[in-house]
Coordinates of N, CA and C in Angstrom, one line a residue:
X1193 N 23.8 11.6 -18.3 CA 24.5 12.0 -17.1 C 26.0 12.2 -17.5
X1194 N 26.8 13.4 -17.1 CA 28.0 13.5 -16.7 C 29.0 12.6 -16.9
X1195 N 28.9 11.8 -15.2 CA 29.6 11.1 -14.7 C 29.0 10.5 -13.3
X1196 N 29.5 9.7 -12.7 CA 29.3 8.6 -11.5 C 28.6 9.6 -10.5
X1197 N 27.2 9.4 -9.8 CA 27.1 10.3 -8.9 C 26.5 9.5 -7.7
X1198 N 26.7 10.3 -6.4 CA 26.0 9.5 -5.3 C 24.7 9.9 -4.5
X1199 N 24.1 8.7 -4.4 CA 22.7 9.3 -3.9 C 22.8 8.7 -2.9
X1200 N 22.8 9.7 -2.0 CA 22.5 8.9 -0.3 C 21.3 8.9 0.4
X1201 N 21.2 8.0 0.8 CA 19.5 7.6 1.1 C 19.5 7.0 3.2
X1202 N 19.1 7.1 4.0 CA 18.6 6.8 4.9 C 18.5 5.4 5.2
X1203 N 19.1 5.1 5.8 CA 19.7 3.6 6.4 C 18.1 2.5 6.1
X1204 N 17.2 3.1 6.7 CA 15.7 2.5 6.8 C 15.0 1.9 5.4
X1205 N 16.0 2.6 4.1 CA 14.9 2.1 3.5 C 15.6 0.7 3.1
X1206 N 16.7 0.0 3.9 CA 17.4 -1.5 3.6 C 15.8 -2.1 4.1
X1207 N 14.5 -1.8 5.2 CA 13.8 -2.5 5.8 C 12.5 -2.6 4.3
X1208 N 12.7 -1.7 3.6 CA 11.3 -2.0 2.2 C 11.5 -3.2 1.8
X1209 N 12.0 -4.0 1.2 CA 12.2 -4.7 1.0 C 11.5 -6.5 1.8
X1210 N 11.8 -6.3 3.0 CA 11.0 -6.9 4.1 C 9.2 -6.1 4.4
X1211 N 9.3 -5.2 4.3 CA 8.0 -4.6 4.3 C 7.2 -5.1 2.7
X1212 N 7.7 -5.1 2.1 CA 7.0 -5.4 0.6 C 7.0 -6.4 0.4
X1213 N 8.1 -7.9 1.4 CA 8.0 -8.7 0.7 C 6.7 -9.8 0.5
X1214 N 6.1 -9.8 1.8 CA 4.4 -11.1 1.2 C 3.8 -10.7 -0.1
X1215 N 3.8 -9.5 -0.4 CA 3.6 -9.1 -1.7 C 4.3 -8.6 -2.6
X1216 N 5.8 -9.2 -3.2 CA 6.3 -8.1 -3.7 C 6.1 -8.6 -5.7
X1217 N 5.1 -8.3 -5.9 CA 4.9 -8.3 -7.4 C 5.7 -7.8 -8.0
X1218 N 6.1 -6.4 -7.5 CA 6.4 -5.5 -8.6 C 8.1 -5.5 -7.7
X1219 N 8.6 -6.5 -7.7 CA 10.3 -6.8 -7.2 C 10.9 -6.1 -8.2
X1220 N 11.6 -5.4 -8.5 CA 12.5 -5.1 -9.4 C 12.2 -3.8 -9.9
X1221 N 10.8 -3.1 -10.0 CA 10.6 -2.0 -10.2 C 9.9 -1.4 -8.7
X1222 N 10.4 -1.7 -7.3 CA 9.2 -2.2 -6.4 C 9.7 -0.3 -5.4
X1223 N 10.9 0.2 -5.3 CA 11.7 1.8 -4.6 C 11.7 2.6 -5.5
X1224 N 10.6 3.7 -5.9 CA 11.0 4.9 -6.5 C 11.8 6.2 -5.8
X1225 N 12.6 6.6 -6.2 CA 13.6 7.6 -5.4 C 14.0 8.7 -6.2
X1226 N 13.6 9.9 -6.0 CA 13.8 11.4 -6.7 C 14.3 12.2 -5.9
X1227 N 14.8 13.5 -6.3 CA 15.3 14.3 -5.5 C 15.1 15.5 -6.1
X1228 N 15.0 16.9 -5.7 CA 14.8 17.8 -5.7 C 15.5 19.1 -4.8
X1229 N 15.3 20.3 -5.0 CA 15.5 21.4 -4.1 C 14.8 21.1 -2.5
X1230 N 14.2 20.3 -2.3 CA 13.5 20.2 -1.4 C 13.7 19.0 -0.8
X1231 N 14.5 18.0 -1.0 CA 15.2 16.7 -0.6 C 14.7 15.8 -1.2
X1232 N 15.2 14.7 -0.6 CA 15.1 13.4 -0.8 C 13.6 12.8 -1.1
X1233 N 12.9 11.9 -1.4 CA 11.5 10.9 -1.5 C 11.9 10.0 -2.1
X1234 N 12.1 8.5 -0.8 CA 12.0 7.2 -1.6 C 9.9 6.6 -1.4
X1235 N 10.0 6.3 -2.0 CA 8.5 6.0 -2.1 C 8.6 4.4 -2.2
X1236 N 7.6 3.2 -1.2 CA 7.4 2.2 -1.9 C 6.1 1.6 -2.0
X1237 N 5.2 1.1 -2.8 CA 3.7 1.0 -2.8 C 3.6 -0.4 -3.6
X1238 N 2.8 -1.1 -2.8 CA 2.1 -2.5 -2.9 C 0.8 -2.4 -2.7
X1239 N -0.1 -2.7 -3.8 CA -1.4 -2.6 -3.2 C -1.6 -1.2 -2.6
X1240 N -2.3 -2.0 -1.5 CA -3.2 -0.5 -0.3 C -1.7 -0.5 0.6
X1241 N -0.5 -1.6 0.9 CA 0.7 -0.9 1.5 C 1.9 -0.2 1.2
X1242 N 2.1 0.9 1.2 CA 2.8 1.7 1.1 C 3.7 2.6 2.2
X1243 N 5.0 2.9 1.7 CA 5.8 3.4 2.9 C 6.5 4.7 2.0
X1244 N 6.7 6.1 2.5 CA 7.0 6.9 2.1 C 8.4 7.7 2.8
X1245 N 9.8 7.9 2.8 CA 10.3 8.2 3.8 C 11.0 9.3 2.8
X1246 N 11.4 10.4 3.5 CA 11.6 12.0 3.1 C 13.2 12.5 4.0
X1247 N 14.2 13.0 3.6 CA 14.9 13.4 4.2 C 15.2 15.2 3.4
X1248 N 15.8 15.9 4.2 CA 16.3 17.1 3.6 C 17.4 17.0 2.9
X1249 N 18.2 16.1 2.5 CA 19.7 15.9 1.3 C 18.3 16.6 -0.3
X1250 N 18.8 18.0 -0.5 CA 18.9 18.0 -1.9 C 19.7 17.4 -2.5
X1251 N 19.2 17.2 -4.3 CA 19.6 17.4 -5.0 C 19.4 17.4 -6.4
X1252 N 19.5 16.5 -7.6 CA 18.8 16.9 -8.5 C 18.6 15.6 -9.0
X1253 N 17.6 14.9 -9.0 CA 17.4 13.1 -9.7 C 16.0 13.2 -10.3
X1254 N 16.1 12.9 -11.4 CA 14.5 12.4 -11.6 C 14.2 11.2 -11.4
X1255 N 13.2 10.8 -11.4 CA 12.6 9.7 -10.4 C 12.9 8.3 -11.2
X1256 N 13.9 7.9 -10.0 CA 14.2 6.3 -10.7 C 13.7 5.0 -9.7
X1257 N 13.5 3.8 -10.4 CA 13.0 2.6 -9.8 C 14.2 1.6 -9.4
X1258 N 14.4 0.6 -8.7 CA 15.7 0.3 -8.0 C 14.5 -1.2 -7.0
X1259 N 15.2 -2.2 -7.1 CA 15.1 -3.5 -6.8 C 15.1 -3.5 -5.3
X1260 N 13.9 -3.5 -4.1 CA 14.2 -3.4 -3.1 C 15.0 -4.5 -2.4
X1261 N 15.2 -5.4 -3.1 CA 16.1 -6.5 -2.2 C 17.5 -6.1 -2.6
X1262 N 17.8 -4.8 -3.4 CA 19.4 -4.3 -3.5 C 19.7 -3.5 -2.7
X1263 N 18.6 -3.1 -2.3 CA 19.0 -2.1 -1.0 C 18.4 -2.3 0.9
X1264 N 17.9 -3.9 0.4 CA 18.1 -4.7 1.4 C 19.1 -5.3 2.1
X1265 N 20.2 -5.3 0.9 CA 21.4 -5.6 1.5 C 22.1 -4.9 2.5
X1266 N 22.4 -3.6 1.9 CA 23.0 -2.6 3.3 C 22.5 -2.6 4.2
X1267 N 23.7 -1.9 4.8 CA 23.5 -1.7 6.3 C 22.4 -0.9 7.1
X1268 N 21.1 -1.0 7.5 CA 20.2 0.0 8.0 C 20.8 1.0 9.1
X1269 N 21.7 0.5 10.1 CA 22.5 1.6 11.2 C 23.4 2.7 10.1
X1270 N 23.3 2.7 8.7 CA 24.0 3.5 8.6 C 23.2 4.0 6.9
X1271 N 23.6 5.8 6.4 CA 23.4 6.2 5.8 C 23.7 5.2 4.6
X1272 N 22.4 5.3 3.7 CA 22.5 4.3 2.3 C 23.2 4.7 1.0
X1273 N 24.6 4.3 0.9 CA 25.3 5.1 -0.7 C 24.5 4.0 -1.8
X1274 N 23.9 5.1 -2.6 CA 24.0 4.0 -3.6 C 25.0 5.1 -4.8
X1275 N 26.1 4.4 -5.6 CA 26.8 4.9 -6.5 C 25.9 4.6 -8.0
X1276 N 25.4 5.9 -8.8 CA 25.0 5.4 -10.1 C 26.5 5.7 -11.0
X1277 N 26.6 5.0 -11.7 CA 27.1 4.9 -12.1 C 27.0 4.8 -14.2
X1278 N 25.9 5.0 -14.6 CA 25.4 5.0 -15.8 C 23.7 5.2 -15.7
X1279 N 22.8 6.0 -16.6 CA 21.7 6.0 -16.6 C 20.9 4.2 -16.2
X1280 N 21.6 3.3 -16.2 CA 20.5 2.2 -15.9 C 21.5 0.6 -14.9
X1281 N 22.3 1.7 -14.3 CA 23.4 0.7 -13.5 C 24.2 1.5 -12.6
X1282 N 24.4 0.6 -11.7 CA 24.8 1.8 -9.7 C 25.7 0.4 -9.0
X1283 N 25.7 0.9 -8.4 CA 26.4 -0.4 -6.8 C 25.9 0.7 -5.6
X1284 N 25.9 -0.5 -5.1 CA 25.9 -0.3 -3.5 C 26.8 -1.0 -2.6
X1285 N 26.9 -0.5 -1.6 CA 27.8 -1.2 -0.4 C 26.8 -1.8 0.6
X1286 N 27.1 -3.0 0.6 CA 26.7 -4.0 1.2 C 26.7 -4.0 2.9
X1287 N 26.1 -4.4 3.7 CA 26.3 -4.7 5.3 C 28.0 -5.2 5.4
X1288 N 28.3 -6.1 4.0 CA 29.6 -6.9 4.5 C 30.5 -5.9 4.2
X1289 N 30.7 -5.1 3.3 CA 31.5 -4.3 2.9 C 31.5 -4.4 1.8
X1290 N 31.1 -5.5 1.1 CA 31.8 -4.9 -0.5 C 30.4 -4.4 -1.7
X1291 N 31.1 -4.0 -2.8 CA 30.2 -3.6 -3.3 C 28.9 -4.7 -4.3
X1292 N 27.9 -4.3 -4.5 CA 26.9 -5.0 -5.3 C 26.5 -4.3 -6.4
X1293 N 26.6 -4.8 -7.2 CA 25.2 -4.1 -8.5 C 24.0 -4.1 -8.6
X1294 N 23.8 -3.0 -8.5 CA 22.1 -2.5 -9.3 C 21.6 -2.2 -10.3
X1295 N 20.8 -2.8 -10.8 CA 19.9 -2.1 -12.0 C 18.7 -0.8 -11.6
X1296 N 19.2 0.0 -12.6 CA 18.1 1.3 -12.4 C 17.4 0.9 -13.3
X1297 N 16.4 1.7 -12.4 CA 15.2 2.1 -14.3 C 14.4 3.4 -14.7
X1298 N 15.1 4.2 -15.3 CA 15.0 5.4 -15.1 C 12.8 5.6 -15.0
X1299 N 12.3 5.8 -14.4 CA 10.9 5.9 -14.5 C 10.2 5.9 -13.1
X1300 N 8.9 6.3 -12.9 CA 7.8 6.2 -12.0 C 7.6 5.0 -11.6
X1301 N 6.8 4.7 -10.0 CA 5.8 3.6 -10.0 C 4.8 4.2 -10.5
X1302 N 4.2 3.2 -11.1 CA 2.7 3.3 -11.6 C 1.5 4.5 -11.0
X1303 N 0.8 5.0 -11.5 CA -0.1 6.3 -11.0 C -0.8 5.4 -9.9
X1304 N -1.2 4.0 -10.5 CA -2.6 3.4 -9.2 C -1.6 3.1 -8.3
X1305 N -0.2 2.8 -8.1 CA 0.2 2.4 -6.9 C 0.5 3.5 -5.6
X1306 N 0.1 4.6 -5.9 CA 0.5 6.2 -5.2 C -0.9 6.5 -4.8
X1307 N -2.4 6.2 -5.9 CA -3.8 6.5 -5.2 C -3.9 6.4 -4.2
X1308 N -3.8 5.2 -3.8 CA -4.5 5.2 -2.4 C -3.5 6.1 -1.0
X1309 N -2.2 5.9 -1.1 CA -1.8 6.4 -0.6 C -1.9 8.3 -0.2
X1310 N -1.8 8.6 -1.7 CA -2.7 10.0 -1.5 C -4.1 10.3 -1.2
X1311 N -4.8 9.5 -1.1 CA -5.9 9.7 -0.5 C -5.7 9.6 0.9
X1312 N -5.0 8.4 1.6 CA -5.0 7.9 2.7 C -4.3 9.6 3.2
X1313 N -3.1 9.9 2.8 CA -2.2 11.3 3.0 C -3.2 12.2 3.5
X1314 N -3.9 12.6 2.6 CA -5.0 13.4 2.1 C -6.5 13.6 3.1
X1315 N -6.8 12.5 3.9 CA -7.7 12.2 4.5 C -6.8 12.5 6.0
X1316 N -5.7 12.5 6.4 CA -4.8 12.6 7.9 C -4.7 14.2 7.6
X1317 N -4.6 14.7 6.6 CA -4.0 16.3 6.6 C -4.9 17.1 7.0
X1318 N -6.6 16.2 6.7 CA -7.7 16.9 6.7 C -8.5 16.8 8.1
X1319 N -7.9 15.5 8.7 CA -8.3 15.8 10.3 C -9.0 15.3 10.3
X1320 N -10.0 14.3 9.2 CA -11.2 13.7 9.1 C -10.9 12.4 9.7
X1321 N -9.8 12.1 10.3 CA -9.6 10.9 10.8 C -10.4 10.7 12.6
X1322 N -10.8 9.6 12.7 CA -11.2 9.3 13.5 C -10.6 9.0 15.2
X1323 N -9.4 8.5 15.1 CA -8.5 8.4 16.2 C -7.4 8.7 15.6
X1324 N -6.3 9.3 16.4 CA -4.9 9.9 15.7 C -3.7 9.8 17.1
X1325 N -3.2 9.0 17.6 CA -2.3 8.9 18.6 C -0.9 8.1 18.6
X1326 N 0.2 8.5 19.5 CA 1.2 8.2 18.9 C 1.5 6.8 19.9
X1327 N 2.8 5.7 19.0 CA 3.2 4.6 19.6 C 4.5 4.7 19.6
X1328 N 5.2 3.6 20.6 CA 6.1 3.3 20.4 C 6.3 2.1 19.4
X1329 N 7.5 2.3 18.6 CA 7.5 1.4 17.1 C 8.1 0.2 17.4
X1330 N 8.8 0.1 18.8 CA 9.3 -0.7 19.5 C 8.4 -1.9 19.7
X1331 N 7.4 -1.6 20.2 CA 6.1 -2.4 20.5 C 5.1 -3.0 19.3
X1332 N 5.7 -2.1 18.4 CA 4.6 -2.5 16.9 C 5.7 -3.8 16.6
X1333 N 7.1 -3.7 16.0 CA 8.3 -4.6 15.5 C 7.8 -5.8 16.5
X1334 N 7.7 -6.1 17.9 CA 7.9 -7.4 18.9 C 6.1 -8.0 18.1
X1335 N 5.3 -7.1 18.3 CA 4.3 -7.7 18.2 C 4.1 -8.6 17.1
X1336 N 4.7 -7.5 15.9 CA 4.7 -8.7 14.4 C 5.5 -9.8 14.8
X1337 N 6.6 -9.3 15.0 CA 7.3 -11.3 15.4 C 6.8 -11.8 15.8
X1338 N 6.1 -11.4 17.1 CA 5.0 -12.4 17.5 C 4.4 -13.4 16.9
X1339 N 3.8 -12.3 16.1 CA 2.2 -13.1 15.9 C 2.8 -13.7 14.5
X1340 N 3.4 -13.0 13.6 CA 4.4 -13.9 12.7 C 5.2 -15.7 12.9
X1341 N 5.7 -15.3 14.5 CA 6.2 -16.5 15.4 C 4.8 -17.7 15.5
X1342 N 3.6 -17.4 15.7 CA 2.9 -18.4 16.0 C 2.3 -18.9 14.5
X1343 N 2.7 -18.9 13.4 CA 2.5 -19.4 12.5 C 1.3 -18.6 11.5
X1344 N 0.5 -17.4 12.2 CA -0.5 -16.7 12.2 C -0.7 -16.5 10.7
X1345 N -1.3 -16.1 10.0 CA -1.3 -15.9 8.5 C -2.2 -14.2 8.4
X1346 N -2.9 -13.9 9.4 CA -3.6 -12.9 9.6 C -3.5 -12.3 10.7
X1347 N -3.8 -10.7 10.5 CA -4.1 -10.0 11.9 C -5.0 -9.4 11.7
X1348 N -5.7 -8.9 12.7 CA -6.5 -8.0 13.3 C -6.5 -7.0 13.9
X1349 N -6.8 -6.0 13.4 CA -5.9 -4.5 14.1 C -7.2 -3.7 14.4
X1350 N -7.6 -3.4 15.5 CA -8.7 -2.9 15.9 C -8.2 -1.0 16.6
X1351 N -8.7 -0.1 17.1 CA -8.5 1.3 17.6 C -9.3 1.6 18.7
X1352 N -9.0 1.7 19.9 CA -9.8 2.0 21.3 C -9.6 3.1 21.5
X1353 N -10.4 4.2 21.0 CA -10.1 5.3 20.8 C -9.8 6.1 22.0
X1354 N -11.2 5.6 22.9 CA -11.5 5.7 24.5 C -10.4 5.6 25.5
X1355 N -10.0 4.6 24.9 CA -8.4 4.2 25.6 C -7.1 4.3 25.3
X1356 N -7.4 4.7 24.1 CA -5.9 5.1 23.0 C -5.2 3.6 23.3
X1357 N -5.4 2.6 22.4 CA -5.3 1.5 23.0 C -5.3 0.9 21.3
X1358 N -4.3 0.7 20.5 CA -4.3 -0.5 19.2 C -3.9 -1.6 19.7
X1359 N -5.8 -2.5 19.1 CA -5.8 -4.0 19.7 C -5.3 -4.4 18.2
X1360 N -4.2 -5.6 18.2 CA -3.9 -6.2 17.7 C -4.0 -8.1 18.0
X1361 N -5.2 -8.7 17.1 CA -5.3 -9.7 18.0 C -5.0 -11.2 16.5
X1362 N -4.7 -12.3 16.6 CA -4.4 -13.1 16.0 C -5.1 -14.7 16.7
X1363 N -4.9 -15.3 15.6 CA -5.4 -16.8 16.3 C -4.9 -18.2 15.3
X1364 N -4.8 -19.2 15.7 CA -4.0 -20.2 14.8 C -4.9 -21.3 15.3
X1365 N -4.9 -22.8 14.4 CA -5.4 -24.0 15.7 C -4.7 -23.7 16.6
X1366 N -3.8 -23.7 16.8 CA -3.0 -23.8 18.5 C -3.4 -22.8 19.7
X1367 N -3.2 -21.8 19.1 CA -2.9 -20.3 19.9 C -3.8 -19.3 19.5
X1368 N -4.3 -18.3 20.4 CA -5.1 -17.3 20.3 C -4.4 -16.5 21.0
X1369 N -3.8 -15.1 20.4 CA -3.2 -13.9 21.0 C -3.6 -12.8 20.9
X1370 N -3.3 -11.9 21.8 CA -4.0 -9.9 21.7 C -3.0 -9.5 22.2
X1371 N -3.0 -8.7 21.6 CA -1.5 -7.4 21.8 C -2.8 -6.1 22.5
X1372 N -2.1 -5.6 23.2 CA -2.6 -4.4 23.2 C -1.7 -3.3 23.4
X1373 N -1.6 -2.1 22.4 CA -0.2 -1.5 22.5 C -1.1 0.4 22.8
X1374 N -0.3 0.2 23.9 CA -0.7 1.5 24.6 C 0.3 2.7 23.9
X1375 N -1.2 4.0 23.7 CA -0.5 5.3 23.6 C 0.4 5.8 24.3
X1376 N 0.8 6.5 23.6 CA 1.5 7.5 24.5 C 1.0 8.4 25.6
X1377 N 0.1 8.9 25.2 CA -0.7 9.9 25.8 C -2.2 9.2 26.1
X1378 N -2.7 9.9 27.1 CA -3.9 9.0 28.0 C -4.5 9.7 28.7
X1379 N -5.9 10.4 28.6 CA -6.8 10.8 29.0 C -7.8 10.1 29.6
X1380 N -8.3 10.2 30.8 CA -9.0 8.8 31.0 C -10.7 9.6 31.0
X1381 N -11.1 9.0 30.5 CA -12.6 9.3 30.7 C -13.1 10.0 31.6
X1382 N -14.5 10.6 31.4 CA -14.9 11.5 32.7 C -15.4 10.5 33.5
X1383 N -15.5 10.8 35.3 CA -15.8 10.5 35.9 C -16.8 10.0 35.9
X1384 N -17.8 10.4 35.7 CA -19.3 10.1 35.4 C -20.0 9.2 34.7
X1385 N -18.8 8.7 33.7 CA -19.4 8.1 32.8 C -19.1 6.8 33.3
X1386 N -20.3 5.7 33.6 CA -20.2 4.2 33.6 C -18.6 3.8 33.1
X1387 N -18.2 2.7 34.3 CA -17.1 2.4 33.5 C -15.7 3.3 34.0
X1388 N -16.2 4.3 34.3 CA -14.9 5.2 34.1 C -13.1 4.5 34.4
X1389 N -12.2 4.7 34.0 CA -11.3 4.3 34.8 C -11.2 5.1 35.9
X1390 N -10.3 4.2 36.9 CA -9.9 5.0 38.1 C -8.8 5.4 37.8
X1391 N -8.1 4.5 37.4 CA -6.6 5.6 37.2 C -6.2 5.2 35.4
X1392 N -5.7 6.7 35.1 CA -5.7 6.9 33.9 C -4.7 5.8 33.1
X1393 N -3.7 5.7 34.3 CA -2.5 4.7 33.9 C -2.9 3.0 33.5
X1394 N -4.0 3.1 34.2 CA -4.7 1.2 33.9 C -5.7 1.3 33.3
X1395 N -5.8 1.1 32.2 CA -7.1 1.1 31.4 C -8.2 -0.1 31.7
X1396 N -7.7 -1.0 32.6 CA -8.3 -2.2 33.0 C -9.0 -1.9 34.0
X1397 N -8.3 -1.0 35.1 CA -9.3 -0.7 36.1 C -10.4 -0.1 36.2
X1398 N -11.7 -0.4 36.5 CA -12.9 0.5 36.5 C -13.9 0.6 37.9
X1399 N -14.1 1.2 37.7 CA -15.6 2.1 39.2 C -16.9 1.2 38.3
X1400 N -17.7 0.4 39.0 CA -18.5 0.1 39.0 C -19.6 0.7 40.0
X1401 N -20.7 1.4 39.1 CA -21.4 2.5 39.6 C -22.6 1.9 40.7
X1402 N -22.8 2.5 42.0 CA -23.7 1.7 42.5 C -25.2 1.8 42.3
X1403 N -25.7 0.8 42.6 CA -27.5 0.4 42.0 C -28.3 1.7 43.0
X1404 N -29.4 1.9 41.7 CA -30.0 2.9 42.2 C -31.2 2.1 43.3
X1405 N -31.8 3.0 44.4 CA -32.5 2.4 45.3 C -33.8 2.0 44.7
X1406 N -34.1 0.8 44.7 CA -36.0 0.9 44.2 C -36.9 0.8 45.4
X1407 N -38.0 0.9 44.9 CA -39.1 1.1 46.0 C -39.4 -0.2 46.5
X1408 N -39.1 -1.5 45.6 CA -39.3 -2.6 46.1 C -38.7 -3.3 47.5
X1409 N -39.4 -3.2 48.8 CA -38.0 -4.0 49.2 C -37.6 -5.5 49.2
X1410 N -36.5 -5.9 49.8 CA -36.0 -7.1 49.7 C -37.1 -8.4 50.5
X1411 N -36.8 -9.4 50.1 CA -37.5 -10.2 51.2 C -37.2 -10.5 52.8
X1412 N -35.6 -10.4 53.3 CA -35.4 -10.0 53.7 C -36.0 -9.1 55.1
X1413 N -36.4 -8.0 54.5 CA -36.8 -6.5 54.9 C -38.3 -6.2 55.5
X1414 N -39.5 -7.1 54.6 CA -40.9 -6.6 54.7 C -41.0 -7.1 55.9
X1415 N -41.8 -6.7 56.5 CA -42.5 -6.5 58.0 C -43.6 -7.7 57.3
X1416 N -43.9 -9.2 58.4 CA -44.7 -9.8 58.5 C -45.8 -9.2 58.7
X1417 N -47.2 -10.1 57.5 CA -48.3 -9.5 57.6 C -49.0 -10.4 58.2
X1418 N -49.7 -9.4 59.3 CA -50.7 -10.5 60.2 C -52.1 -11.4 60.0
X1419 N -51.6 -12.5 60.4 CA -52.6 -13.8 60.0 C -54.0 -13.2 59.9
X1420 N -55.1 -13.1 59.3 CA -56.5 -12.6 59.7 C -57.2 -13.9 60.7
X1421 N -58.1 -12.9 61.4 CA -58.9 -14.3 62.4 C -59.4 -15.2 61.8
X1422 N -59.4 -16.9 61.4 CA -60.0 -17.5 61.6 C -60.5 -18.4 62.3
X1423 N -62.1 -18.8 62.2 CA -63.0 -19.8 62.4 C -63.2 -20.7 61.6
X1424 N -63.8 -21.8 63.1 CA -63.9 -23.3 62.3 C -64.9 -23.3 61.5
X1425 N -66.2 -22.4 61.7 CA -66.7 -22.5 60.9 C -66.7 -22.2 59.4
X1426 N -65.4 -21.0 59.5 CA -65.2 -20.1 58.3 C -64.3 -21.6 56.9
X1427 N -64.3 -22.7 57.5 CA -63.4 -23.6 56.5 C -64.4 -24.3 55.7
X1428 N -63.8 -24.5 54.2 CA -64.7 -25.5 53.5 C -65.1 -26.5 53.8
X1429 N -64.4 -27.6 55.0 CA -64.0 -28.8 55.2 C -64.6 -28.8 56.7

């Protein structure tokens, strides 16, 4: 390289770092970030989690690796400078203001840490997915604290397709919780169908269909049947 150049990157990716951390094996080689005619790709992949974020800033980088807890430090309310400064050394500006060093490394993440991801890509472009509806991200962030808050070590993420409805549910000795984080959009079932909601807005409320008539009647209902005549003689006794 030249001389000192700046890559500016999207306030969000200070949050990889916290997204990668329960697993972060690969710390230190953990944000790939390239650039092109076609903008920005920081890429980060753990396992089967991965986060991909894309802006339009061309320019020309080949694909370097970068320590997500160096770009944890900045500020996320605002655009990310990182200054390189040499093929394998940069700073960034910190939330506090001043500057930090980073180590680059000029290279890829690994081919298997991008698989799954492009398959997962791959399988949403093709429509083969099963439910596809939008949230608010506001409601996903409270719910992890949540369930993070109750000491939880697991979740459970279930899809109500019917209801556009992601159950998120958790449990600890103490506590048992369920998130339910509503679509955006809400179609309520046909009328006809058992169950239906009544209003599309409450997924809780339902029409409980009434019983069909049977031929049997109640006891209640039947007409007394009349005693037949007997005689004293007609008894065994």
């Amino acid at each position: 390289m030249s001389g000192p150049s700046t890559i500016v990157l999207p306030g969000i990716v200070a949050h990889l770092e916290r997204f990668l951390r329960p697993l972060a094996a690969t710390s230190g080689d953990g944000v790939e970030i390239h650039q092109d005619d076609r903008g920005t790709t920081v890429s980060a992949c753990e396992g089967r989690h991965a986060a991909t974020i894309t802006t339009r800033t061309a320019g020309s980088l080949e694909p370097i690796l970068v320590d997500p807890a160096a770009l944890a430090a900045a500020d996320p309310s605002h655009p990310v400078k990182l200054y390189r400064l040499s093929p394998t050394s940069g700073a960034i500006v910190q939330a506090s203001g001043e500057l930090a060093t980073v180590t680059i490394t000029p290279g890829k993440l690994p081919r298997s840490a991008r698989d799954i991801t492009d398959v997962v890509e791959g399988e949403i472009a093709s429509g083969s997915t099963r439910a596809v509806f939008e949230l608010d991200p506001r409601h996903l962030l409270a719910v992890a604290e949540a369930i993070i808050a109750i000491g939880a070590e697991k979740v459970t993420v279930s899809i109500a397709p019917r209801w556009n409805v992601l159950a998120c549910m958790a449990e600890t000795a103490d506590v048992a919780v369920s998130f339910l984080v509503a679509g955006e959009t809400f179609t309520a079932p046909d009328a006809g169908e058992p169950g239906a909601a009544v209003d599309g807005d409450d997924p809780l409320a339902f029409t409980i269909g009434e019983r069909k008539q049977t031929t049997r009647q109640s006891a209640g209902s039947r007409k007394p049947t009349a005693a037949p005549d007997l005689r004293l003689d007609d008894l065994p006794f």
